[in-house]
mmCIF file of C-alpha atoms and ligand atoms in Angstrom:
data_model
loop_
_atom_site.group_PDB
_atom_site.id
_atom_site.type_symbol
_atom_site.label_atom_id
_atom_site.label_comp_id
_atom_site.label_asym_id
_atom_site.label_seq_id
_atom_site.Cartn_x
_atom_site.Cartn_y
_atom_site.Cartn_z
ATOM 1 C CA MET A 15 0.798 -20.276 -10.106
ATOM 2 C CA GLU A 16 -0.877 -17.232 -9.712
ATOM 3 C CA THR A 17 -2.060 -16.165 -13.378
ATOM 4 C CA THR A 18 -3.125 -12.259 -11.858
ATOM 5 C CA ILE A 19 -2.161 -9.250 -10.126
ATOM 6 C CA THR A 20 -3.917 -7.782 -7.296
ATOM 7 C CA LEU A 21 -3.731 -3.882 -7.607
ATOM 8 C CA LYS A 22 -4.369 -1.518 -4.591
ATOM 9 C CA ARG A 23 -7.275 0.398 -4.132
ATOM 10 C CA THR A 24 -9.764 -1.743 -6.568
ATOM 11 C CA GLY A 25 -8.715 -5.179 -5.938
ATOM 12 C CA ALA A 26 -8.739 -5.572 -9.477
ATOM 13 C CA LYS A 27 -6.697 -8.771 -10.090
ATOM 14 C CA MET A 28 -4.827 -7.704 -13.721
ATOM 15 C CA PRO A 29 -3.858 -10.573 -15.885
ATOM 16 C CA LEU A 30 -0.050 -11.379 -15.507
ATOM 17 C CA VAL A 31 0.478 -12.234 -18.939
ATOM 18 C CA GLY A 32 -0.946 -10.187 -21.821
ATOM 19 C CA PHE A 33 -0.919 -9.068 -25.406
ATOM 20 C CA GLY A 34 0.769 -6.203 -26.497
ATOM 21 C CA LEU A 35 -0.564 -4.067 -29.302
ATOM 22 C CA TRP A 36 2.426 -1.851 -30.760
ATOM 23 C CA LYS A 37 3.144 -2.610 -34.242
ATOM 24 C CA VAL A 38 -0.132 -4.831 -34.717
ATOM 25 C CA THR A 39 -1.190 -4.016 -38.506
ATOM 26 C CA LYS A 40 -4.587 -2.150 -38.690
ATOM 27 C CA GLU A 41 -5.472 -4.787 -41.301
ATOM 28 C CA THR A 42 -4.555 -8.154 -38.931
ATOM 29 C CA CYS A 43 -5.347 -6.407 -35.710
ATOM 30 C CA ALA A 44 -9.181 -7.459 -35.002
ATOM 31 C CA ALA A 45 -8.588 -11.188 -36.285
ATOM 32 C CA THR A 46 -5.213 -11.049 -33.963
ATOM 33 C CA VAL A 47 -7.025 -9.959 -30.964
ATOM 34 C CA TYR A 48 -10.012 -12.387 -31.494
ATOM 35 C CA ASN A 49 -7.587 -15.419 -32.313
ATOM 36 C CA ALA A 50 -5.622 -14.395 -28.809
ATOM 37 C CA ILE A 51 -8.844 -14.542 -26.850
ATOM 38 C CA LYS A 52 -9.335 -17.935 -28.121
ATOM 39 C CA GLU A 53 -6.125 -19.169 -27.152
ATOM 40 C CA GLY A 54 -6.819 -17.793 -23.879
ATOM 41 C CA TYR A 55 -5.335 -14.322 -23.483
ATOM 42 C CA ARG A 56 -7.235 -11.992 -21.331
ATOM 43 C CA LEU A 57 -5.432 -8.624 -21.547
ATOM 44 C CA PHE A 58 -4.664 -6.595 -24.312
ATOM 45 C CA ASP A 59 -2.230 -3.458 -24.024
ATOM 46 C CA GLY A 60 -3.205 -0.521 -26.344
ATOM 47 C CA ALA A 61 -2.846 2.803 -26.827
ATOM 48 C CA SER A 62 -3.898 5.753 -28.995
ATOM 49 C CA ASP A 63 -0.263 5.724 -30.245
ATOM 50 C CA TYR A 64 -0.497 2.475 -31.671
ATOM 51 C CA GLY A 65 -3.398 3.846 -34.187
ATOM 52 C CA ASN A 66 -5.235 0.262 -33.942
ATOM 53 C CA GLU A 67 -7.747 1.082 -31.370
ATOM 54 C CA LYS A 68 -10.580 0.787 -33.274
ATOM 55 C CA GLU A 69 -9.579 -2.554 -34.998
ATOM 56 C CA ALA A 70 -8.526 -4.079 -31.659
ATOM 57 C CA GLY A 71 -11.814 -3.210 -30.465
ATOM 58 C CA GLU A 72 -13.706 -4.901 -33.405
ATOM 59 C CA GLY A 73 -11.666 -7.951 -32.410
ATOM 60 C CA ILE A 74 -13.093 -7.912 -28.683
ATOM 61 C CA ALA A 75 -16.453 -6.846 -30.044
ATOM 62 C CA ARG A 76 -16.562 -9.622 -31.985
ATOM 63 C CA ALA A 77 -15.434 -12.159 -29.319
ATOM 64 C CA ILE A 78 -18.213 -11.194 -27.146
ATOM 65 C CA LYS A 79 -20.845 -11.307 -29.574
ATOM 66 C CA ASP A 80 -19.791 -14.908 -30.306
ATOM 67 C CA GLY A 81 -19.902 -15.900 -26.927
ATOM 68 C CA LEU A 82 -16.134 -16.272 -26.334
ATOM 69 C CA VAL A 83 -15.828 -13.723 -23.368
ATOM 70 C CA LYS A 84 -17.873 -11.185 -21.521
ATOM 71 C CA ARG A 85 -16.684 -7.562 -21.386
ATOM 72 C CA GLU A 86 -15.866 -8.368 -17.705
ATOM 73 C CA ASP A 87 -13.493 -11.059 -18.389
ATOM 74 C CA VAL A 88 -11.237 -9.259 -20.727
ATOM 75 C CA TRP A 89 -8.636 -6.241 -19.206
ATOM 76 C CA ILE A 90 -7.811 -3.455 -21.575
ATOM 77 C CA THR A 91 -5.082 -0.991 -21.205
ATOM 78 C CA SER A 92 -4.733 2.114 -22.920
ATOM 79 C CA LYS A 93 -2.691 5.263 -22.614
ATOM 80 C CA LEU A 94 -3.138 9.212 -23.003
ATOM 81 C CA TRP A 95 -0.916 10.580 -25.681
ATOM 82 C CA ASN A 96 1.256 13.112 -25.124
ATOM 83 C CA SER A 97 -0.495 15.723 -26.753
ATOM 84 C CA TYR A 98 -3.284 15.397 -24.488
ATOM 85 C CA HIS A 99 -1.734 16.461 -21.105
ATOM 86 C CA GLU A 100 -2.973 19.994 -20.637
ATOM 87 C CA LYS A 101 -6.110 19.774 -18.221
ATOM 88 C CA GLU A 102 -8.669 20.786 -21.068
ATOM 89 C CA ARG A 103 -7.696 18.074 -23.093
ATOM 90 C CA VAL A 104 -7.073 14.695 -20.923
ATOM 91 C CA LEU A 105 -10.766 14.142 -21.213
ATOM 92 C CA GLU A 106 -10.897 14.036 -24.734
ATOM 93 C CA GLY A 107 -7.711 11.597 -25.113
ATOM 94 C CA CYS A 108 -9.462 9.082 -22.842
ATOM 95 C CA LYS A 109 -13.093 9.644 -24.540
ATOM 96 C CA ASN A 110 -11.350 9.278 -28.110
ATOM 97 C CA SER A 111 -9.568 5.995 -27.326
ATOM 98 C CA LEU A 112 -12.788 4.591 -25.648
ATOM 99 C CA ALA A 113 -14.846 5.513 -28.835
ATOM 100 C CA LEU A 114 -12.624 3.938 -31.144
ATOM 101 C CA TRP A 115 -12.365 0.673 -28.986
ATOM 102 C CA GLY A 116 -16.243 0.894 -28.485
ATOM 103 C CA LEU A 117 -15.715 0.619 -24.508
ATOM 104 C CA GLU A 118 -17.620 2.065 -22.023
ATOM 105 C CA TYR A 119 -14.297 2.073 -19.535
ATOM 106 C CA PHE A 120 -11.135 1.023 -19.487
ATOM 107 C CA ASP A 121 -9.736 -1.144 -16.989
ATOM 108 C CA LEU A 122 -6.359 0.358 -16.675
ATOM 109 C CA TYR A 123 -5.566 4.010 -18.324
ATOM 110 C CA LEU A 124 -1.747 4.933 -18.159
ATOM 111 C CA VAL A 125 0.068 8.174 -18.798
ATOM 112 C CA HIS A 126 2.028 7.009 -21.642
ATOM 113 C CA PHE A 127 5.213 9.428 -21.487
ATOM 114 C CA PRO A 128 5.841 11.912 -18.660
ATOM 115 C CA ILE A 129 6.573 14.479 -21.790
ATOM 116 C CA SER A 130 4.208 16.900 -23.242
ATOM 117 C CA ILE A 131 3.847 18.131 -26.918
ATOM 118 C CA GLU A 132 1.675 20.605 -29.055
ATOM 119 C CA TYR A 133 -1.732 19.261 -29.670
ATOM 120 C CA ILE A 134 -2.934 18.182 -32.980
ATOM 121 C CA ASP A 135 -6.426 17.639 -34.140
ATOM 122 C CA PRO A 136 -7.172 13.800 -34.924
ATOM 123 C CA LYS A 137 -8.848 14.623 -38.127
ATOM 124 C CA VAL A 138 -5.740 16.734 -39.370
ATOM 125 C CA LYS A 139 -2.955 13.782 -38.427
ATOM 126 C CA PHE A 140 -3.844 10.778 -36.541
ATOM 127 C CA PRO A 141 -1.954 9.142 -34.681
ATOM 128 C CA GLN A 142 -0.095 12.218 -33.801
ATOM 129 C CA GLU A 143 3.039 10.575 -33.277
ATOM 130 C CA TRP A 144 5.778 12.873 -31.893
ATOM 131 C CA TRP A 145 6.049 15.218 -34.735
ATOM 132 C CA GLY A 146 3.745 17.751 -36.210
ATOM 133 C CA VAL A 147 1.710 17.791 -39.366
ATOM 134 C CA ASP A 148 4.865 18.245 -41.234
ATOM 135 C CA GLY A 149 5.875 14.774 -39.996
ATOM 136 C CA LYS A 150 9.553 16.259 -38.439
ATOM 137 C CA THR A 151 9.314 18.992 -35.935
ATOM 138 C CA VAL A 152 8.841 18.118 -32.218
ATOM 139 C CA THR A 153 7.231 20.957 -30.392
ATOM 140 C CA PRO A 154 7.520 20.311 -26.441
ATOM 141 C CA ILE A 155 4.957 22.237 -24.159
ATOM 142 C CA LYS A 156 5.020 23.104 -20.341
ATOM 143 C CA VAL A 157 2.876 20.987 -18.462
ATOM 144 C CA PRO A 158 3.475 20.067 -14.902
ATOM 145 C CA TYR A 159 2.720 16.162 -14.748
ATOM 146 C CA GLN A 160 0.561 17.094 -11.584
ATOM 147 C CA GLU A 161 -2.178 18.996 -14.009
ATOM 148 C CA THR A 162 -2.389 15.704 -15.967
ATOM 149 C CA TRP A 163 -2.414 13.247 -13.072
ATOM 150 C CA THR A 164 -5.422 15.798 -11.502
ATOM 151 C CA GLU A 165 -7.417 14.960 -14.862
ATOM 152 C CA ILE A 166 -6.395 11.217 -15.054
ATOM 153 C CA GLU A 167 -7.708 10.807 -11.419
ATOM 154 C CA LYS A 168 -10.990 12.548 -12.601
ATOM 155 C CA LEU A 169 -11.720 9.636 -15.079
ATOM 156 C CA VAL A 170 -11.816 7.125 -11.885
ATOM 157 C CA ASP A 171 -14.582 9.640 -10.484
ATOM 158 C CA ALA A 172 -16.133 9.474 -13.984
ATOM 159 C CA GLY A 173 -16.031 5.938 -14.368
ATOM 160 C CA LEU A 174 -13.924 5.915 -17.440
ATOM 161 C CA ALA A 175 -10.939 4.053 -15.850
ATOM 162 C CA LYS A 176 -11.031 1.579 -13.501
ATOM 163 C CA ASN A 177 -7.363 1.633 -11.977
ATOM 164 C CA ILE A 178 -4.787 4.421 -13.450
ATOM 165 C CA GLY A 179 -1.247 4.287 -13.706
ATOM 166 C CA MET A 180 1.868 5.973 -15.389
ATOM 167 C CA SER A 181 4.535 4.959 -17.779
ATOM 168 C CA ASN A 182 8.111 5.442 -18.752
ATOM 169 C CA ALA A 183 8.664 7.313 -15.286
ATOM 170 C CA GLN A 184 11.428 6.825 -12.902
ATOM 171 C CA GLY A 185 11.630 6.774 -9.040
ATOM 172 C CA SER A 186 11.908 10.570 -8.668
ATOM 173 C CA LEU A 187 8.707 11.365 -10.573
ATOM 174 C CA ILE A 188 6.700 8.372 -8.647
ATOM 175 C CA HIS A 189 7.845 9.854 -5.881
ATOM 176 C CA ASP A 190 6.909 13.469 -6.735
ATOM 177 C CA VAL A 191 3.164 12.177 -7.638
ATOM 178 C CA MET A 192 2.861 10.249 -4.343
ATOM 179 C CA ARG A 193 3.321 13.438 -2.608
ATOM 180 C CA TYR A 194 -0.301 14.776 -4.436
ATOM 181 C CA ALA A 195 -2.039 11.851 -5.508
ATOM 182 C CA ARG A 196 -5.435 11.737 -4.349
ATOM 183 C CA ILE A 197 -5.823 8.639 -6.256
ATOM 184 C CA GLU A 198 -2.356 6.737 -6.407
ATOM 185 C CA PRO A 199 -0.659 5.075 -9.483
ATOM 186 C CA GLN A 200 -1.528 1.394 -9.284
ATOM 187 C CA VAL A 201 0.579 -0.001 -12.144
ATOM 188 C CA LEU A 202 3.873 1.301 -13.839
ATOM 189 C CA GLN A 203 5.041 0.012 -17.154
ATOM 190 C CA VAL A 204 8.214 0.280 -18.242
ATOM 191 C CA GLU A 205 10.648 -1.370 -20.714
ATOM 192 C CA LEU A 206 12.277 -3.795 -18.760
ATOM 193 C CA HIS A 207 14.697 -6.805 -20.040
ATOM 194 C CA PRO A 208 17.997 -8.831 -19.128
ATOM 195 C CA TYR A 209 19.636 -5.971 -20.389
ATOM 196 C CA LEU A 210 17.686 -3.434 -18.675
ATOM 197 C CA THR A 211 17.010 -4.858 -15.199
ATOM 198 C CA GLN A 212 15.942 -1.843 -13.141
ATOM 199 C CA GLU A 213 16.443 -3.607 -9.861
ATOM 200 C CA SER A 214 16.220 -0.426 -7.711
ATOM 201 C CA LEU A 215 12.958 0.597 -9.691
ATOM 202 C CA ILE A 216 11.211 -2.898 -9.110
ATOM 203 C CA THR A 217 12.286 -2.375 -5.167
ATOM 204 C CA TYR A 218 10.827 0.814 -4.674
ATOM 205 C CA CYS A 219 7.416 -0.093 -6.373
ATOM 206 C CA LYS A 220 7.172 -2.973 -4.588
ATOM 207 C CA ARG A 221 7.447 -0.588 -1.545
ATOM 208 C CA LEU A 222 4.870 1.493 -2.657
ATOM 209 C CA ASN A 223 2.459 -1.536 -3.555
ATOM 210 C CA ILE A 224 2.459 -0.242 -7.429
ATOM 211 C CA ALA A 225 2.515 -3.461 -9.924
ATOM 212 C CA ILE A 226 4.840 -3.181 -12.599
ATOM 213 C CA THR A 227 4.240 -3.953 -16.300
ATOM 214 C CA ALA A 228 7.547 -5.146 -18.236
ATOM 215 C CA TYR A 229 7.612 -4.004 -21.769
ATOM 216 C CA SER A 230 9.678 -5.130 -24.612
ATOM 217 C CA SER A 231 10.551 -8.549 -22.660
ATOM 218 C CA PHE A 232 12.450 -9.550 -25.711
ATOM 219 C CA GLY A 233 14.923 -6.567 -25.750
ATOM 220 C CA PRO A 234 16.068 -5.363 -29.055
ATOM 221 C CA GLN A 235 14.063 -7.683 -31.178
ATOM 222 C CA SER A 236 10.974 -5.463 -31.104
ATOM 223 C CA TYR A 237 13.477 -2.603 -32.407
ATOM 224 C CA VAL A 238 14.982 -4.352 -35.082
ATOM 225 C CA GLU A 239 12.056 -3.686 -37.291
ATOM 226 C CA ILE A 240 12.443 0.138 -36.991
ATOM 227 C CA ASN A 241 15.857 0.082 -36.878
ATOM 228 C CA CYS A 242 16.356 1.204 -33.201
ATOM 229 C CA ASP A 243 17.746 -1.905 -31.820
ATOM 230 C CA LYS A 244 21.130 -0.104 -31.168
ATOM 231 C CA GLY A 245 23.338 -3.055 -32.644
ATOM 232 C CA ALA A 246 22.731 -5.087 -29.507
ATOM 233 C CA VAL A 247 22.757 -8.950 -29.512
ATOM 234 C CA SER A 248 19.660 -10.421 -29.748
ATOM 235 C CA LEU A 249 18.137 -11.415 -26.304
ATOM 236 C CA LEU A 250 15.947 -14.496 -28.274
ATOM 237 C CA GLU A 251 19.201 -15.748 -29.712
ATOM 238 C CA HIS A 252 21.454 -15.427 -26.422
ATOM 239 C CA ASP A 253 23.591 -18.216 -25.853
ATOM 240 C CA THR A 254 23.293 -17.699 -22.200
ATOM 241 C CA VAL A 255 19.394 -17.759 -22.607
ATOM 242 C CA GLY A 256 19.360 -20.461 -24.992
ATOM 243 C CA SER A 257 21.156 -22.924 -22.936
ATOM 244 C CA ILE A 258 18.570 -22.193 -19.843
ATOM 245 C CA ALA A 259 15.834 -22.729 -22.407
ATOM 246 C CA SER A 260 17.412 -26.036 -23.633
ATOM 247 C CA LYS A 261 17.576 -27.022 -20.002
ATOM 248 C CA ASN A 262 14.091 -26.342 -19.310
ATOM 249 C CA GLY A 263 12.726 -27.568 -22.695
ATOM 250 C CA LYS A 264 11.121 -24.278 -23.237
ATOM 251 C CA THR A 265 12.103 -21.722 -25.895
ATOM 252 C CA THR A 266 14.280 -18.531 -24.991
ATOM 253 C CA ALA A 267 11.236 -16.247 -25.532
ATOM 254 C CA GLN A 268 9.496 -18.510 -22.675
ATOM 255 C CA VAL A 269 12.707 -18.132 -20.551
ATOM 256 C CA LEU A 270 12.612 -14.228 -20.905
ATOM 257 C CA LEU A 271 9.001 -13.947 -20.082
ATOM 258 C CA ARG A 272 9.050 -16.457 -16.941
ATOM 259 C CA TRP A 273 12.319 -14.401 -15.884
ATOM 260 C CA ALA A 274 10.148 -11.592 -15.261
ATOM 261 C CA LEU A 275 7.023 -13.298 -13.694
ATOM 262 C CA GLN A 276 9.361 -14.896 -10.984
ATOM 263 C CA GLN A 277 10.209 -11.244 -10.341
ATOM 264 C CA GLY A 278 6.496 -10.539 -9.772
ATOM 265 C CA LEU A 279 6.175 -8.226 -12.910
ATOM 266 C CA ALA A 280 3.668 -8.619 -15.493
ATOM 267 C CA VAL A 281 4.315 -8.925 -19.155
ATOM 268 C CA ILE A 282 2.831 -8.050 -22.246
ATOM 269 C CA PRO A 283 4.509 -9.838 -25.150
ATOM 270 C CA LYS A 284 3.303 -8.611 -28.772
ATOM 271 C CA SER A 285 3.391 -11.265 -31.831
ATOM 272 C CA ASN A 286 1.975 -11.220 -35.392
ATOM 273 C CA ASN A 287 2.786 -14.972 -35.477
ATOM 274 C CA HIS A 288 -0.056 -17.239 -33.896
ATOM 275 C CA GLU A 289 2.326 -19.856 -33.155
ATOM 276 C CA ARG A 290 4.428 -17.511 -31.355
ATOM 277 C CA LEU A 291 1.794 -15.783 -29.548
ATOM 278 C CA VAL A 292 0.461 -18.976 -28.200
ATOM 279 C CA GLN A 293 3.697 -20.184 -27.163
ATOM 280 C CA ASN A 294 4.367 -16.653 -25.280
ATOM 281 C CA LEU A 295 0.929 -17.406 -23.302
ATOM 282 C CA ALA A 296 2.719 -20.521 -22.218
ATOM 283 C CA CYS A 297 5.204 -19.286 -20.074
ATOM 284 C CA THR A 298 3.465 -19.711 -16.533
ATOM 285 C CA GLY A 299 4.077 -24.212 -16.155
ATOM 286 C CA PHE A 300 7.561 -24.101 -14.915
ATOM 287 C CA GLU A 301 10.292 -22.593 -12.419
ATOM 288 C CA LEU A 302 13.486 -21.043 -13.121
ATOM 289 C CA THR A 303 16.120 -21.849 -10.175
ATOM 290 C CA ALA A 304 17.539 -19.185 -8.253
ATOM 291 C CA ASP A 305 20.940 -19.846 -10.307
ATOM 292 C CA GLU A 306 19.119 -19.353 -13.665
ATOM 293 C CA MET A 307 17.919 -16.060 -12.328
ATOM 294 C CA LYS A 308 20.587 -14.494 -11.686
ATOM 295 C CA THR A 309 22.424 -15.569 -14.732
ATOM 296 C CA ILE A 310 20.013 -13.891 -16.858
ATOM 297 C CA SER A 311 19.926 -11.124 -14.343
ATOM 298 C CA GLY A 312 23.421 -10.880 -15.070
ATOM 299 C CA LEU A 313 23.333 -9.875 -18.871
ATOM 300 C CA ASN A 314 22.455 -6.272 -17.834
ATOM 301 C CA ILE A 315 23.874 -3.662 -19.551
ATOM 302 C CA ASN A 316 21.499 -0.804 -18.871
ATOM 303 C CA LEU A 317 20.570 -0.721 -22.292
ATOM 304 C CA ARG A 318 17.278 1.594 -22.595
ATOM 305 C CA LEU A 319 15.891 1.143 -26.554
ATOM 306 C CA ASN A 320 12.992 3.184 -25.909
ATOM 307 C CA ASP A 321 14.286 6.475 -25.348
ATOM 308 C CA PRO A 322 12.790 9.293 -26.147
ATOM 309 C CA VAL A 323 15.933 11.471 -26.079
ATOM 310 C CA ASP A 324 16.178 9.729 -29.358
ATOM 311 C CA ILE A 325 13.239 11.834 -30.877
ATOM 312 C CA HIS A 326 14.378 15.213 -29.040
ATOM 313 C CA PRO A 327 17.239 16.361 -27.007
ATOM 314 C CA SER A 328 14.736 17.989 -24.581
ATOM 315 C CA PHE A 329 13.432 14.748 -23.577
ATOM 316 C CA ALA A 330 16.286 13.045 -21.619
ATOM 317 C CA ILE A 331 13.823 11.894 -19.141
ATOM 318 C CA PHE A 332 16.225 8.977 -18.152
ATOM 319 C CA ALA A 333 19.460 10.960 -18.237
HETATM 320 P P1 NAD B 412 8.234 -7.622 -27.493
HETATM 321 O O1 NAD B 412 9.380 -7.592 -26.782
HETATM 322 O O2 NAD B 412 7.117 -8.243 -27.123
HETATM 323 O O3 NAD B 412 8.826 -8.078 -29.061
HETATM 324 C C1 NAD B 412 7.881 -8.345 -29.896
HETATM 325 C C2 NAD B 412 8.992 -8.325 -30.979
HETATM 326 O O4 NAD B 412 9.417 -10.212 -30.912
HETATM 327 C C3 NAD B 412 8.484 -8.966 -32.068
HETATM 328 O O5 NAD B 412 9.238 -8.544 -33.470
HETATM 329 C C4 NAD B 412 7.829 -10.382 -32.424
HETATM 330 O O6 NAD B 412 7.923 -10.858 -34.066
HETATM 331 C C5 NAD B 412 8.993 -11.032 -31.897
HETATM 332 N N1 NAD B 412 8.444 -12.227 -31.076
HETATM 333 C C6 NAD B 412 7.134 -12.332 -30.073
HETATM 334 N N2 NAD B 412 7.178 -13.462 -29.736
HETATM 335 C C7 NAD B 412 8.240 -14.345 -30.180
HETATM 336 C C8 NAD B 412 8.573 -15.551 -30.425
HETATM 337 N N3 NAD B 412 7.618 -16.546 -29.102
HETATM 338 N N4 NAD B 412 9.544 -15.923 -30.574
HETATM 339 C C9 NAD B 412 10.433 -15.086 -31.274
HETATM 340 N N5 NAD B 412 10.217 -13.803 -31.739
HETATM 341 C C10 NAD B 412 8.838 -13.478 -30.713
HETATM 342 O O7 NAD B 412 8.258 -5.959 -27.803
HETATM 343 P P2 NAD B 412 7.134 -4.936 -27.569
HETATM 344 O O8 NAD B 412 5.926 -4.957 -28.864
HETATM 345 O O9 NAD B 412 8.359 -3.563 -27.769
HETATM 346 O O10 NAD B 412 6.697 -5.038 -26.244
HETATM 347 C C11 NAD B 412 5.374 -5.483 -25.948
HETATM 348 C C12 NAD B 412 4.005 -4.514 -25.572
HETATM 349 O O11 NAD B 412 4.768 -3.808 -24.778
HETATM 350 C C13 NAD B 412 3.747 -3.504 -26.816
HETATM 351 O O12 NAD B 412 3.605 -4.349 -27.857
HETATM 352 C C14 NAD B 412 3.145 -2.796 -26.314
HETATM 353 O O13 NAD B 412 1.799 -3.124 -25.831
HETATM 354 C C15 NAD B 412 3.800 -2.499 -24.785
HETATM 355 N N6 NAD B 412 4.660 -1.092 -25.238
HETATM 356 C C16 NAD B 412 4.688 -0.311 -24.477
HETATM 357 C C17 NAD B 412 5.349 1.108 -24.553
HETATM 358 C C18 NAD B 412 5.245 2.202 -23.621
HETATM 359 O O14 NAD B 412 5.712 3.082 -23.902
HETATM 360 N N7 NAD B 412 4.452 2.053 -22.488
HETATM 361 C C19 NAD B 412 6.573 1.135 -25.180
HETATM 362 C C20 NAD B 412 6.960 -0.373 -26.181
HETATM 363 C C21 NAD B 412 5.520 -1.614 -25.730
#
């Protein structure tokens, strides 16, 4: 089975299974990244907003220094935060992240959300998150996506990003970007799991040859610790997924990842637990039947766990 997906324009080979860095604590991040590389992970999905880019970069640097990998063997993704969308801020946002990682370029750079908020100097508050310095006020600003995308394209020209893409976007926004893009988005990163299967978005992206990375593959699990699981039944403990897992001699986590991979999607599971991190990478050596795929997709309830409307009513981008 293929372990990478080839991106349009550059022909770059993006690993299909990577490691997600959201909520990996600063204290454990460097060691987690280093150990993940030791176990075979070659893609790390970071973001300015995760607040751990410096530590993740330390893990990478140590792995390179110890001869485990070379820079070109690892794929680093980062994302422009919402407070850097204005044309005079995009380069700054990218450069800040590169400096934290200690890297000269990102393999993939994404616009984190199609939502713009007021700039906050990182010296005053970092990561800036959604809220102002008071920690509670959200201040939307009016920046057209085209303005941000045009600057993202310049990061490619400058050699700071090899590949570029969008995140948390729906078909209508992608359709719009395709009208003006000088450099088309190569990757779309979105929430996608059996409770939110998004078949028509997958079909549309395949048509445009935009690779999809599915995030939150385990559905509600990631949102339990931040009290945002919306009361949904765990997919990792779901009877339907459980019985398919036992039939295949795999864990429910592996089945959920495999279900995404078999649709041609990339995945980026996160785990702070070493055993699980190893287990998640081992989701490529088996095949779900067409019936099993259909049964899992049948769990869809269009449940979106990461919805910015929960932050501010004017951020109803998925309405
Ligand atoms: P995830 O679906 O990877 O789930 C993580 C949770 O599942 C953690 O609580 C972990 O303890 C648990 N888990 C992991 N492996 C397990 C296993 N084998 N068995 C049992 N439990 C296990 O969720 P996620 O972190 O939300 O998503 C993955 C990555 O996607 C993130 O780390 C981040 O890099 C990216 N992401 C991007 C966006 C975006 O806006 N672009 C949003 C959310 C996540």
